[in-house]
XYZ file of C-alpha atoms in Angstrom:
251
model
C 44.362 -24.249 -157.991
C 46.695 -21.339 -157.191
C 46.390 -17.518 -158.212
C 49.827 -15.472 -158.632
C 49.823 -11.681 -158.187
C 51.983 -8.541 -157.209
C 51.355 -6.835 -153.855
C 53.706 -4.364 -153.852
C 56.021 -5.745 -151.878
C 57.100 -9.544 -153.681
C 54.741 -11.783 -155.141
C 51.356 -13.126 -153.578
C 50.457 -16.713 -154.555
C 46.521 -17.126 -153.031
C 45.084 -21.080 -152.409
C 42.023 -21.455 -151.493
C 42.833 -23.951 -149.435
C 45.968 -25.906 -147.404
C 47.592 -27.662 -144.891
C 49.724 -25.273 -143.778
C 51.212 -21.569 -145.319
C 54.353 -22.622 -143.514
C 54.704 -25.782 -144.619
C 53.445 -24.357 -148.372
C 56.260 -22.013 -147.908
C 58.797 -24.812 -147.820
C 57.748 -27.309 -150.009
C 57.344 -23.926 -152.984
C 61.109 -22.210 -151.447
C 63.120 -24.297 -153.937
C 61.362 -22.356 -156.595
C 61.090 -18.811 -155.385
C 63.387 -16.142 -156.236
C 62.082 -13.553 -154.083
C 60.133 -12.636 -151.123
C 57.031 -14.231 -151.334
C 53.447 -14.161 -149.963
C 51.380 -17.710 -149.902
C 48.113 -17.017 -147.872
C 45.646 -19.777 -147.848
C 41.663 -19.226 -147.366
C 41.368 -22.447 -145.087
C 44.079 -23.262 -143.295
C 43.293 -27.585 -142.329
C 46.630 -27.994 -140.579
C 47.316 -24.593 -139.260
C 49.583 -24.339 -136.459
C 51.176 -21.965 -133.481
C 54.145 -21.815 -131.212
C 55.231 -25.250 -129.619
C 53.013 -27.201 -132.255
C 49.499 -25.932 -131.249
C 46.799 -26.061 -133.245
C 45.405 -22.294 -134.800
C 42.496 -22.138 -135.716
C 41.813 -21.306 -139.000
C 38.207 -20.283 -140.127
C 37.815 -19.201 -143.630
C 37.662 -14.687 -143.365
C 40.374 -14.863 -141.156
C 43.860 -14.249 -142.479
C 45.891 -16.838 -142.676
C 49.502 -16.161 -144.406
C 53.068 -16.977 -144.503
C 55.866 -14.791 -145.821
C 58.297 -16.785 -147.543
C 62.175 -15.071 -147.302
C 65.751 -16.333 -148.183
C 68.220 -14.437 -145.652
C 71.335 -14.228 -144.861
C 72.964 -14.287 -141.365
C 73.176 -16.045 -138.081
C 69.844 -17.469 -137.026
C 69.710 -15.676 -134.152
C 69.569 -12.403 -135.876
C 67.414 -13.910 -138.999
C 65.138 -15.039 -135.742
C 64.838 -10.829 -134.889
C 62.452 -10.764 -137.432
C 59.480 -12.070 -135.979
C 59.536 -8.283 -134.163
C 59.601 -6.733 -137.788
C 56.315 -8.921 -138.456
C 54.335 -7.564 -135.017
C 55.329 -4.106 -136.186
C 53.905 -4.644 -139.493
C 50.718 -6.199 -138.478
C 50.293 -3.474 -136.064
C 50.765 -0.915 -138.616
C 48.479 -2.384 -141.291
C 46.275 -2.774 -138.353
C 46.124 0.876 -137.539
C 46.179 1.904 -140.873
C 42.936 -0.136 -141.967
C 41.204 0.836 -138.370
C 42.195 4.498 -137.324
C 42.533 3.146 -133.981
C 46.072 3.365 -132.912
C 44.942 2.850 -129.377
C 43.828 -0.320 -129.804
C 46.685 -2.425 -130.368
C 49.494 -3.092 -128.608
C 52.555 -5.925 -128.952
C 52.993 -8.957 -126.300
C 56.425 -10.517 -126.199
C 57.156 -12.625 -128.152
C 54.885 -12.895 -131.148
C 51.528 -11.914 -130.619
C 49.600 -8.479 -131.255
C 46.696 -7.374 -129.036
C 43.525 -5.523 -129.796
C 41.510 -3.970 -126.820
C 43.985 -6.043 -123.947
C 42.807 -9.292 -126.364
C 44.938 -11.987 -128.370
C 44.049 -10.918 -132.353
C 46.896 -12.503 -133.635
C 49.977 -14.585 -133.572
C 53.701 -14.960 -135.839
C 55.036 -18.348 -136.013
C 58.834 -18.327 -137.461
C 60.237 -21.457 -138.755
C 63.457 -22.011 -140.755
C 65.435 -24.422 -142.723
C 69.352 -24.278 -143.464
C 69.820 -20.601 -142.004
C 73.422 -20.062 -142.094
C 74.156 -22.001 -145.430
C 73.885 -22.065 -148.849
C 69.727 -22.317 -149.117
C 67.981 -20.790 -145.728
C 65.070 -20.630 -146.018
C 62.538 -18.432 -143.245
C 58.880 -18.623 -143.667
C 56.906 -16.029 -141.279
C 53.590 -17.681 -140.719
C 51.068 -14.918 -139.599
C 47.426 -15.939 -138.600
C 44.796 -12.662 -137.455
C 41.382 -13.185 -136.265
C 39.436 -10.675 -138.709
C 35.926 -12.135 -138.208
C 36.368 -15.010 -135.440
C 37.823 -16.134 -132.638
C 38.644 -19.204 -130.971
C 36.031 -20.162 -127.700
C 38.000 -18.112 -124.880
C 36.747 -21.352 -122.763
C 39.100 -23.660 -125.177
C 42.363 -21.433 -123.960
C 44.198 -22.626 -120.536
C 43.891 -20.370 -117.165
C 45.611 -17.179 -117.537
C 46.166 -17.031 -121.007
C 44.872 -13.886 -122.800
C 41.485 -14.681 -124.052
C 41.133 -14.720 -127.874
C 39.584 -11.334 -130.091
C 38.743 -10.917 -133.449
C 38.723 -7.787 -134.955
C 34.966 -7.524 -136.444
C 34.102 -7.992 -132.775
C 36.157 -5.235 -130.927
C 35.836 -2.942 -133.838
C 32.985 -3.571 -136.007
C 35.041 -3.102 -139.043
C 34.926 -6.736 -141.558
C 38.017 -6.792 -143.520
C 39.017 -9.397 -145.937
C 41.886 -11.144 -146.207
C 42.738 -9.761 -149.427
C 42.888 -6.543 -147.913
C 44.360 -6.877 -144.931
C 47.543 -8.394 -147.356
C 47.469 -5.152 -149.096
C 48.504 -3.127 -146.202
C 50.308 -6.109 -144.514
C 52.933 -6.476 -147.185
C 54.312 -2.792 -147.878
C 54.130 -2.548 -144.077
C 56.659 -5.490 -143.758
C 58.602 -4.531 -146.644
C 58.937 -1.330 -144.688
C 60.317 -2.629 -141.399
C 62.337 -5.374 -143.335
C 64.220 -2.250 -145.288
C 64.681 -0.793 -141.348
C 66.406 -3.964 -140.480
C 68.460 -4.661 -143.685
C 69.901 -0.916 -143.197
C 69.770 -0.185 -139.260
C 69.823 -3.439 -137.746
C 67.377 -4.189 -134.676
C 67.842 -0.771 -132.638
C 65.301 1.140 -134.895
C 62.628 -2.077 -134.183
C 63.300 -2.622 -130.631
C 62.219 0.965 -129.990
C 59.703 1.000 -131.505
C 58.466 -2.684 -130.339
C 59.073 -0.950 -126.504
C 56.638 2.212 -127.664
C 54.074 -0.389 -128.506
C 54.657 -3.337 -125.762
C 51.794 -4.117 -123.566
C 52.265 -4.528 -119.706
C 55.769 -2.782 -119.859
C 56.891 -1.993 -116.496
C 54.444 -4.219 -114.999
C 54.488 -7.273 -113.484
C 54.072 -10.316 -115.369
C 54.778 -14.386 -115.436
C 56.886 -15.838 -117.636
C 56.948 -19.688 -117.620
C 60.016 -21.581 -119.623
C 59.126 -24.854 -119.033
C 57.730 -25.683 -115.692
C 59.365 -23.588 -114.239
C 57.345 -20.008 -113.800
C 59.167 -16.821 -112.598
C 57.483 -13.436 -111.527
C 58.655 -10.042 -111.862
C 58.678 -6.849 -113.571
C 58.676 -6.423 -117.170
C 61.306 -3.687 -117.518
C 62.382 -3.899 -121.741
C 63.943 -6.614 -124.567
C 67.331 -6.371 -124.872
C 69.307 -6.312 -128.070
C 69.132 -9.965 -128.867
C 65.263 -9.641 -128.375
C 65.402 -11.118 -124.715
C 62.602 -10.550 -122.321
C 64.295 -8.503 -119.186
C 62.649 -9.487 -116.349
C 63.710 -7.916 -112.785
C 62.706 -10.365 -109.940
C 62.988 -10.091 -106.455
C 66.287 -12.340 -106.748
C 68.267 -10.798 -109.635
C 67.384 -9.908 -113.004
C 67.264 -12.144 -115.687
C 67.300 -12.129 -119.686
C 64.716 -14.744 -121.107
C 65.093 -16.071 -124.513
C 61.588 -17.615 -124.592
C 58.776 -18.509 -122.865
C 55.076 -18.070 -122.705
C 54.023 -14.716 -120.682
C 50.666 -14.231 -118.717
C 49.174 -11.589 -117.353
């Protein structure tokens, strides 16, 4: 059983339960015509970057936004910084507590120095006739994973009933989540990514500091000092400085 609705910004189909929203997203593309929100109360399957397993309690949010753009897929890739603006900004919108969150390259939003929640962008034919780009989104609202289940060094898990008190639902946090992309998706349609990657560097966490960045096994240490315009992490080493397309960062 499914439930269809407007949010405001494209449609919102609601399933109590699935495997996946991202793999939802793919298997329903075929037969959208327009941005779409799937957003699951039990996620069974639910993953995060390189494959992981999220988590995926039922009060937490877990969500994909379905999207058919156009471009190269390294700029259609860009927006997974339009969807850690938006969360933050439904995120200080529902909690008056602009203070509290703050963006960690590349796809994760803090609350209180803590992981609250992760993007996971996947994509089929981007560049042809059918892409497809689903933006999977999963937020901690009520629980967290055991910070004893993440590895050394990683930032321990948050929810946000526990570093705030306030219980949203799911429901709810969709209502401000999807105007607030729709926003930032208008930003990039019309401006491109300058307008996002300054305001991604107002709200970055650890900029200017020093930080690890591990691609592989390989792990290099150095200063955070900005992205650049292809959404690279700039990192200024002892030995040169270097533009990082991905890898996991610790603090």
């Amino acid at each position: 059983m499914s439930a269809e609705a407007g949010t405001g910004a494209g449609r919102h189909i609601a399933l109590p339960e699935i495997d996946s929203t991202n793999a939802e997203g793919f298997r329903r593309a075929p037969a959208l015509d327009g941005p779409t929100w799937i957003v699951a109360g039990l996620q069974t399957a639910g993953r995060g970057r390189r494959a992981r397993p999220w988590v995926s309690p039922r009060g937490n949010f877990h969500g994909t936004l379905v999207l058919k753009p156009s471009g190269p897929p390294e700029q259609v890739a860009l927006r997974s910084f339009a969807a850690a603006l938006a969360l933050r900004d439904a995120l200080v919108q529902l909690t008056g507590l602009p203070a509290s969150f703050a963006l960690k390259w590349p796809n994760d939003v803090l609350c209180n120095g803590g992981k609250l929640a992760g993007i996971l962008l996947e994509s089929q034919g981007l560049g042809g006739p059918d892409p497809v780009l689903c933006i999977g989104i999963g937020v901690n609202l009520i629980a967290a994973p055991d910070p004893a289940l993440v590895e050394p060094g990683a930032v321990p898990p948050v929810s946000l009933l526990q570093e705030t008190g306030l219980r949203i639902t799911p429901e709810g946090f969709l209502v401000a989540l999807a105007p607030a992309y729709a926003r930032w998706e208008a930003r990039f349609t019309a401006g491109g990514f300058a307008p996002l990657r300054a305001e991604w560097l107002a709200h970055a966490a650890r900029l200017g500091e020093v930080i690890r960045a591990r691609t592989g096994a390989e792990t290099r240490e150095g200063r955070f000092e900005s992205i650049d315009a292809s959404g690279n992490l700039i990192l200024r080493t002892p030995q040169a400085t270097l533009a990082i397309p991905a890898a996991e960062v610790f603090f």
